[in-house]
Short mmCIF file of C-alpha atoms in Angstrom, two decimals:
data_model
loop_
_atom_site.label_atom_id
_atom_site.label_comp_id
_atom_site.label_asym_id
_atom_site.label_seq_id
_atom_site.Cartn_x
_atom_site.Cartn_y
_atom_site.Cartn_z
CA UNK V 312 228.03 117.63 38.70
CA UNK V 313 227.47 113.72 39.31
CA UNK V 314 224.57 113.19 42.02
CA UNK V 315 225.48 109.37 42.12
CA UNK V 316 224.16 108.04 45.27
CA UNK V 317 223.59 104.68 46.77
CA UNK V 318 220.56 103.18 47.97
CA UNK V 319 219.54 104.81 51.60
CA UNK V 320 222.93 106.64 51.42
CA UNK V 321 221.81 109.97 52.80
CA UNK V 322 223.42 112.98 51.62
CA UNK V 323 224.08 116.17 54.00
CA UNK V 324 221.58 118.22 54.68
CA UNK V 325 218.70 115.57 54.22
CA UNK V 326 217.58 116.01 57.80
CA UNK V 327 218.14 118.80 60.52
CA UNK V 328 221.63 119.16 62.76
CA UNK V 329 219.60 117.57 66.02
CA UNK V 330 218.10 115.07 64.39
CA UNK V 331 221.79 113.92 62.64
CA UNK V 332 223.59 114.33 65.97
CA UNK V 333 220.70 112.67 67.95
CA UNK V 334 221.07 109.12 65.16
CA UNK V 335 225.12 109.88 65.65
CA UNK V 336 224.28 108.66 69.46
CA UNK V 337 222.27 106.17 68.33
CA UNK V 338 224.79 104.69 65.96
CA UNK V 339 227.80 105.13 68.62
CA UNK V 340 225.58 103.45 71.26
CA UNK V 341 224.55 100.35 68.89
CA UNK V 342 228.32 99.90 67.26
CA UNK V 343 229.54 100.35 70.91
CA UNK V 344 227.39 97.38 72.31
CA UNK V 345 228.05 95.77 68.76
CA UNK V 346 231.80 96.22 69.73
CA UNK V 347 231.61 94.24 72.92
CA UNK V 348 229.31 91.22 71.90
CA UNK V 349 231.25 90.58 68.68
CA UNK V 350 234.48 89.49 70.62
CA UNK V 351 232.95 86.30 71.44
CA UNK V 352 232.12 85.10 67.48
CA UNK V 353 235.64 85.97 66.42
CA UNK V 354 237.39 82.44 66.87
CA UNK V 355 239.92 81.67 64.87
CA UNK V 356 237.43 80.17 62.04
CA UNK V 357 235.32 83.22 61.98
CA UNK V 358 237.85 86.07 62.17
CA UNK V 359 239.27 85.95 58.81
CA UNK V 360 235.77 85.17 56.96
CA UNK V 361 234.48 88.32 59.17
CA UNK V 362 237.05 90.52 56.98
CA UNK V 363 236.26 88.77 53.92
CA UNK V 364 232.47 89.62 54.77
CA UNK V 365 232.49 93.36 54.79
CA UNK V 366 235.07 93.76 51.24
CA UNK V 367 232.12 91.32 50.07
CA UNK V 368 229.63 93.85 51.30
CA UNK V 369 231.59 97.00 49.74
CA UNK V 370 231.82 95.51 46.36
CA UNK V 371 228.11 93.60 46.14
CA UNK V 372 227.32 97.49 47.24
CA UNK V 373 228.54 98.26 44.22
CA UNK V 374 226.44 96.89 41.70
CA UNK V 375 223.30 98.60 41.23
CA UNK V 376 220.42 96.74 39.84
CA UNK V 377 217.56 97.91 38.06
CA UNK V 378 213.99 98.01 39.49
CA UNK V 379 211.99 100.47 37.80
CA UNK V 380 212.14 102.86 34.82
CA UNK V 381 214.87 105.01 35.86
CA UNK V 382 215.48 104.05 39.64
CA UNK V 383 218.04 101.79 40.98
CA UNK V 384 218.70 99.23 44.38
CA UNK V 385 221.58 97.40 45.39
CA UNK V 386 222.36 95.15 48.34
CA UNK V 387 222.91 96.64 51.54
CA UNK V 388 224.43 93.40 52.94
CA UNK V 389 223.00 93.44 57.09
CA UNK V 390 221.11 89.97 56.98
CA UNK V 391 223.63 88.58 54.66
CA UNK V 392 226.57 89.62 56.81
CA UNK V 393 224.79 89.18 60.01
CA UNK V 394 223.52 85.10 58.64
CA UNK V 395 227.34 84.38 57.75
CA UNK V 396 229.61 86.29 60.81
CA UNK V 397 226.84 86.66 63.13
CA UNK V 398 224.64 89.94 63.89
CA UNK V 399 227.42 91.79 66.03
CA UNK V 400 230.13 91.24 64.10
CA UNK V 401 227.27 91.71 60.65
CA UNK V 402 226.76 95.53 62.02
CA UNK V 403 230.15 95.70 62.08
CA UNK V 404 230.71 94.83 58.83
CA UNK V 405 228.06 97.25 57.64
CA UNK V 406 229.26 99.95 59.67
CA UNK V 407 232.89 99.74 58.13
CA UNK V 408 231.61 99.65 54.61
CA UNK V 409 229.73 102.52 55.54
CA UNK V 410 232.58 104.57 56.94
CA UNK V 411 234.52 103.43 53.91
CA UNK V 412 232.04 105.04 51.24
CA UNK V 413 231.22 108.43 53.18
CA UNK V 414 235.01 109.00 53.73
CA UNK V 415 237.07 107.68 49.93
CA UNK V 416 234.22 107.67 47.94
CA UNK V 417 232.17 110.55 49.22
CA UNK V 418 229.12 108.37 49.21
CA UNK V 419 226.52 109.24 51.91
CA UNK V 420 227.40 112.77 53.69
CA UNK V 421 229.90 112.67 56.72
CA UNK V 422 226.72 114.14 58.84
CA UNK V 423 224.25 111.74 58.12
CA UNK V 424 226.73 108.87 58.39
CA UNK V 425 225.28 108.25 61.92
CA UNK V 426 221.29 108.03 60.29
CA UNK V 427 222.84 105.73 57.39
CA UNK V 428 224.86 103.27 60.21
CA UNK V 429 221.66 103.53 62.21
CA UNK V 430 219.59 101.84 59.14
CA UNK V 431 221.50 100.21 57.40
CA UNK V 432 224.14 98.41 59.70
CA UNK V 433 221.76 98.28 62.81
CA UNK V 434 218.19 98.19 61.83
CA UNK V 435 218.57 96.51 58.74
CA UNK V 436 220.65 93.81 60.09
CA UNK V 437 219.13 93.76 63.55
CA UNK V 438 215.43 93.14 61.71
CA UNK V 439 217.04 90.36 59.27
CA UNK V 440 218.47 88.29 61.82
CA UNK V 441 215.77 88.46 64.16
CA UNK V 442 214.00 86.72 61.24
CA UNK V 443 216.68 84.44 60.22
CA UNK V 444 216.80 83.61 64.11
CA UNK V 445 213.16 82.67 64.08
CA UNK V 446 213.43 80.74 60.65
CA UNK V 447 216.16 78.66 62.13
CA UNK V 448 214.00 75.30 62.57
CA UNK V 449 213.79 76.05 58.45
CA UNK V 450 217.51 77.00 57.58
CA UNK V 451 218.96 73.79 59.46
CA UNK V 452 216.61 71.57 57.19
CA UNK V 453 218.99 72.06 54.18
CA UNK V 454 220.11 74.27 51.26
CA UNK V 455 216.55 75.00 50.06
CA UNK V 456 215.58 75.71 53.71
CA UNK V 457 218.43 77.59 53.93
CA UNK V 458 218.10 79.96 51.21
CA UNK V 459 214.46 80.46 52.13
CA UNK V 460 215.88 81.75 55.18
CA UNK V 461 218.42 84.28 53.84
CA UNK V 462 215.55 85.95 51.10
CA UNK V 463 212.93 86.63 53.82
CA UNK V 464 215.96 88.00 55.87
CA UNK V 465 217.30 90.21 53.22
CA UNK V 466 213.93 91.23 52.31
CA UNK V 467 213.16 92.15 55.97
CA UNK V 468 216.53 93.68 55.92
CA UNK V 469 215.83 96.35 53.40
CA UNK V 470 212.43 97.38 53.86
CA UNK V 471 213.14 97.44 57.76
CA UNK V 472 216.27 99.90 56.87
CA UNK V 473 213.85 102.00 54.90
CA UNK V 474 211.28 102.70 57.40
CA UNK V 475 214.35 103.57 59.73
CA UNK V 476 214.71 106.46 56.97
CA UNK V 477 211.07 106.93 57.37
CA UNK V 478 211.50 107.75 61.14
CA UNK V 479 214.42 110.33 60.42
CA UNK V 480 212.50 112.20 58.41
CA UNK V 481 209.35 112.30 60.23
CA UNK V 482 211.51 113.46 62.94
CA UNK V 483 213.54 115.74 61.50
CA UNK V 484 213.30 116.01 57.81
CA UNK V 485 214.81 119.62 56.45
CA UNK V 486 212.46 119.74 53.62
CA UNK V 487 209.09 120.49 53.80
CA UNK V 488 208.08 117.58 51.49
CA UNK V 489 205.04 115.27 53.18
CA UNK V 490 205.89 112.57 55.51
CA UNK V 491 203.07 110.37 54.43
CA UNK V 492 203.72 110.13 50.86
CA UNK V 493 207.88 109.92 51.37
CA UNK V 494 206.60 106.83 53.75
CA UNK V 495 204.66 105.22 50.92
CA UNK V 496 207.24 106.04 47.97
CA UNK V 497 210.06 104.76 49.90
CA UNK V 498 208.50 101.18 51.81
CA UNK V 499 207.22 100.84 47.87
CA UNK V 500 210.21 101.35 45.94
CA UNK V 501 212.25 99.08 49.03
CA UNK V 502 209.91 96.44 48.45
CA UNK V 503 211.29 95.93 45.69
CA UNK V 504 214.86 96.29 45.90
CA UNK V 505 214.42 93.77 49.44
CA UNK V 506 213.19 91.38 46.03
CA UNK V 507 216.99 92.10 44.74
CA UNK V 508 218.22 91.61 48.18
CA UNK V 509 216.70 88.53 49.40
CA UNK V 510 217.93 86.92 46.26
CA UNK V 511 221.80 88.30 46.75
CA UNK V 512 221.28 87.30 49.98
CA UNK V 513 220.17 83.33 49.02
CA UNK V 514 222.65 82.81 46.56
CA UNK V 515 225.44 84.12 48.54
CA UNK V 516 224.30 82.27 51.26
CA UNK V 517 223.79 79.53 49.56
CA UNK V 518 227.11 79.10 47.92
CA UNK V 519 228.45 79.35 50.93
CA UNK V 520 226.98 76.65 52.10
CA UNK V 521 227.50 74.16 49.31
CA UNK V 522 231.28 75.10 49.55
CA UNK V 523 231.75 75.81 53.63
CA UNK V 524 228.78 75.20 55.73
CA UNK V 525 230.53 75.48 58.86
CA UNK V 526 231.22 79.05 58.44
CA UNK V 527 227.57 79.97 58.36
CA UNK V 528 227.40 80.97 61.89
CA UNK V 529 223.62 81.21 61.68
CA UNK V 530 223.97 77.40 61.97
CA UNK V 531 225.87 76.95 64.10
CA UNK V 532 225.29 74.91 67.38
CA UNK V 533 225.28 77.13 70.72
CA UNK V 534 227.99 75.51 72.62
CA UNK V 535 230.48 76.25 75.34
CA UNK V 536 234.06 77.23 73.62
CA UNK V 537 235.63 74.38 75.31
CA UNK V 538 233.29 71.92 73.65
CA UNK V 539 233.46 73.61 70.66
CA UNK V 540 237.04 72.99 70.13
CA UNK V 541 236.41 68.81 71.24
CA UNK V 542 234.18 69.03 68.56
CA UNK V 543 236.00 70.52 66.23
CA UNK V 544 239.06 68.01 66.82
CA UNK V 545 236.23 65.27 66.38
CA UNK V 546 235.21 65.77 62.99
CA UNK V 547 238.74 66.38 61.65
CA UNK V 548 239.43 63.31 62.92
CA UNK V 549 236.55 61.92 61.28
CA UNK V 550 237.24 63.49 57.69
CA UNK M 86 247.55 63.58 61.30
CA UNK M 87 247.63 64.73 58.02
CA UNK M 88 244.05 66.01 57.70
CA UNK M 89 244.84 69.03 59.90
CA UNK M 90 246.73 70.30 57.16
CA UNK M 91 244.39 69.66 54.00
CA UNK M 92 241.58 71.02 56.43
CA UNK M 93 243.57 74.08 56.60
CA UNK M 94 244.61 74.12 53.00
CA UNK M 95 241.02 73.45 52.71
CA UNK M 96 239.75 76.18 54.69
CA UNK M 97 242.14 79.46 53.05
CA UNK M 98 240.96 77.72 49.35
CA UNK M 99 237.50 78.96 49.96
CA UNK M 100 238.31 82.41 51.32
CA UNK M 101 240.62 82.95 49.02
CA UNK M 102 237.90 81.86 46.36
CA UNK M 103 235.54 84.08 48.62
CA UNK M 104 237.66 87.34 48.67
CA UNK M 105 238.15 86.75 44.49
CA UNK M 106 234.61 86.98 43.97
CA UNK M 107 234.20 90.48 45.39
CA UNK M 108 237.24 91.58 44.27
CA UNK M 109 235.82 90.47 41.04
CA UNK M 110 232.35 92.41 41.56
CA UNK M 111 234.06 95.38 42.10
CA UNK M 112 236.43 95.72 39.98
CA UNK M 113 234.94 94.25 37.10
CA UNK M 114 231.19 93.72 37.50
CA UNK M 115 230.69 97.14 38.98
CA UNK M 116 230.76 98.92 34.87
CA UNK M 117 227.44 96.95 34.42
CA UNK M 118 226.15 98.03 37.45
CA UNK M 119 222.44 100.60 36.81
CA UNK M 120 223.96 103.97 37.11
CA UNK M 121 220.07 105.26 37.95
CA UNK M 122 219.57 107.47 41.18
CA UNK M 123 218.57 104.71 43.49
CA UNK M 124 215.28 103.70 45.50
CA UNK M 125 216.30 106.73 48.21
CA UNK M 126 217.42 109.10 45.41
CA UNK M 127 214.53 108.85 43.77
CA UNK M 128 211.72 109.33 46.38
CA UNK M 129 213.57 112.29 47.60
CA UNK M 130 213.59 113.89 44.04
CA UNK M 131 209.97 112.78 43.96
CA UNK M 132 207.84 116.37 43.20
CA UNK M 133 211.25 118.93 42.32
CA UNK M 134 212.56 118.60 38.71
CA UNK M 135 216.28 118.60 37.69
CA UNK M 136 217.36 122.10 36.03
CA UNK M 137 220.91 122.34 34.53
CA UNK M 138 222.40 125.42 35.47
CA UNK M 139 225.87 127.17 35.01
CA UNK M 140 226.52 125.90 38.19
CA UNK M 141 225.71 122.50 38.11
CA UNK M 142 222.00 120.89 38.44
CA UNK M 143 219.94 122.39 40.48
CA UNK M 144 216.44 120.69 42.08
CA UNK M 145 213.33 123.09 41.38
CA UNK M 146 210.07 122.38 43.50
CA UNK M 147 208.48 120.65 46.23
CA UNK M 148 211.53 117.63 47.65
CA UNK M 149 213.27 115.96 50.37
CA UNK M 150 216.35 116.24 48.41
CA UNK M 151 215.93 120.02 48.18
CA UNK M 152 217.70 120.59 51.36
CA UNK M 153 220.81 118.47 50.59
CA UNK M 154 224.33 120.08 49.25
CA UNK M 155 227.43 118.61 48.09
CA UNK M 156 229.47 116.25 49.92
CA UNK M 157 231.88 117.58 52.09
CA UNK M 158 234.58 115.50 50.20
CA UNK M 159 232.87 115.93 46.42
CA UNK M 160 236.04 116.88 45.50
CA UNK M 161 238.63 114.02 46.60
CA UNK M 162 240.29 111.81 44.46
CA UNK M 163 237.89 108.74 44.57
CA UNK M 164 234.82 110.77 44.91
CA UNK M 165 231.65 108.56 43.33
CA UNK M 166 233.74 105.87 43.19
CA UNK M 167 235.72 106.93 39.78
CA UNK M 168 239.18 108.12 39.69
CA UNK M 169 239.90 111.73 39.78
CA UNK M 170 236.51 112.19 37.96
CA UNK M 171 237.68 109.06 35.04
CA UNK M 172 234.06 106.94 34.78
CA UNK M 173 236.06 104.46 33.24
CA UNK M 174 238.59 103.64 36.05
CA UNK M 175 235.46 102.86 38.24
CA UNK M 176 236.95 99.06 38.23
CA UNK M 177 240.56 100.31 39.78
CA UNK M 178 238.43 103.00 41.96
CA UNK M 179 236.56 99.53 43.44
CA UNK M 180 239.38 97.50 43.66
CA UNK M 181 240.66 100.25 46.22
CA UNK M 182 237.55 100.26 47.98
CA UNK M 183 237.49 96.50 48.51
CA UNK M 184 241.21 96.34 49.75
CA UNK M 185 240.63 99.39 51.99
CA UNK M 186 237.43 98.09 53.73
CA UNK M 187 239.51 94.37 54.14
CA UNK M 188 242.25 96.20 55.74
CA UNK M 189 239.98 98.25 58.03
CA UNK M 190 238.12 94.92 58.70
CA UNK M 191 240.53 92.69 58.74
CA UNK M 192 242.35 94.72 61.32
CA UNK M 193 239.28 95.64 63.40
CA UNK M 194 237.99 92.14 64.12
CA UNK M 195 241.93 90.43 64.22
CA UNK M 196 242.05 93.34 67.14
CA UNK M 197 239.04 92.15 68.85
CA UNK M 198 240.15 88.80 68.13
CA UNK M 199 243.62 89.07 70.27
CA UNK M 200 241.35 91.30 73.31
CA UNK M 201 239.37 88.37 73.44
CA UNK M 202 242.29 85.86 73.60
CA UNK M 203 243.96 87.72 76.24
CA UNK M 204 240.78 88.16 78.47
CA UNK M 205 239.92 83.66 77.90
#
């Protein structure tokens, strides 16, 4: 019997059947709103890249890195989905690439998928932007600035998805194992795999931006569409 | 009124480029990747130890993973992201994965894409 798992993938049975249906609510609720906000970042530059982020997601997901004797992390992919499409259509992406695993590759259990989308596509990415937000001032200085940026985000990202597994289990956990020192073990251990994240993140990030800085939509200048398109029209003209 | 074009050729270079590179991580990257129990698996086997059994391993003592059981889908063809069980077909098994979440994607946000169109 294989017991491969991925990083906060929950399996079935991990927590109790009101605590799983009460997180399926939550994750319906967030993708919902998430649903209706993420219309508005879908132009016609950001639509196809928002595809192209969540297959980049699912196979970064993939690789599992090594971060102590015998235990494993990979990228869970909300700040860096959330810096580069934007955090609606980033929990999105999550949330697909979440679906994705529980249902082909039986990765995460079809009952906790709710818990997983709630940490991992909303937390996570919620907690990483916020910071990315606030680092702005930082990430519009340049590449270095930039990058900067997207580490502290992805490192937010993870350990902020982590606690969210915290919380499920203090609520509802099905075993009887202690609260306290499953808090400790897992903040510790997603300390540092948000190390291996923040530095997917950056690199991504800032490859991205050596190659395509306008589709980073964390820099992006707030503006009305219709001046958005003028100034689009502007600096072809320019180029 | 010829740098719309190269703009354009421009812009489907890089996410072409893009979409390579995690093709490329999962279908070819993905055999290096630590095949470990992760950061989550491994807290919740924190305290039980692994027993093999007839019928598979079995977790003995104190765990959050003691109350977990099999995936409702253990059995389907891309299950652990191998295929049919094959280890080394993980590559084809990721390959699938990536053009399955880009067509779920893809379609998803060029859906939300046309509402919001129609609704400007």
């Amino acid at each position: 019997m294989s017991t491969t798992t991925v990083a906060l993938h929950m399996s079935d049975g991990l927590l109790n059947a009101p605590t799983s249906l009460l997180f399926g609510a939550v994750a319906i609720i967030g993708v919902g709103v998430a649903l209706t906000r993420a219309r508005s970042d879908l132009d016609d530059r950001a639509a196809p890249m928002a595809g192209l982020v969540a297959a980049f997601v699912f196979a970064a997901q993939m690789i599992n890195f090594p971060v102590l004797p015998g235990v494993s992390g990979h990228l869970l992919g909300g700040a860096l989905a959330a810096i580069l499409a934007g955090p609606w259509v980033g929990a999105l992406c999550v949330s697909i690439v979440l679906v994705v695993q529980a249902f082909l590759f039986a990765d995460g259990g079809l009952t906790m998928l709710g818990a997983n989308i709630t940490n991992m596509a909303l937390i996570g990415t919620a907690l990483g932007y916020l910071v990315a937000l606030a680092m702005r001032p930082i990430a519009a200085r340049g590449r270095s600035g930039l990058m900067a940026t997207a580490f502290v985000a992805g490192f937010v990202n993870t350990v902020a998805a982590s606690l969210g597994f915290v919380l499920e289990y203090a609520i509802g956990g099905a075993a009887g194992y202690s609260v306290v020192t499953a808090a400790l073990a897992m903040v510790g251990v997603h300390s540092l795999i948000g190390l291996g994240e923040g530095i997917i993140t950056a690199l991504t990030v800032g490859a991205v931006a050596g190659a395509r800085p306008d589709l980073i939509h964390l820099l992006r200048r707030r503006r009305p569409l219709a001046d958005d398109a003028a100034g689009e029209a502007t600096m072809e003209g320019t180029s | 009124m010829s740098t719309a074009p190269r703009q354009n050729r421009r812009r489907s270079g890089f996410l072409l480029g893009f979409g390579l590179v995690a093709l490329l991580l999962a279908s070819g990257v993905s055999y290096f990747a630590d095949s470990s129990p992760d950061g989550l698996e491994a807290v919740a086997r924190q305290g039980c130890t692994v027993v093999e059994t007839a019928q598979g391993e079995q977790l003995r003592g104190e765990c959050i993973a003691q109350s977990t059981t099999e995936h409702a889908l253990d059995s389907s063809p891309l299950a652990d992201y191998t295929l049919g069980g094959n280890e080394a077909l993980t590559g084809a098994a990721g390959a699938i994965g990536f053009a399955a979440t880009l067509a779920v994607a893809g379609g998803l946000f060029w859906l939300l894409r046309q509402r919001g169109a129609e609704r400007d």
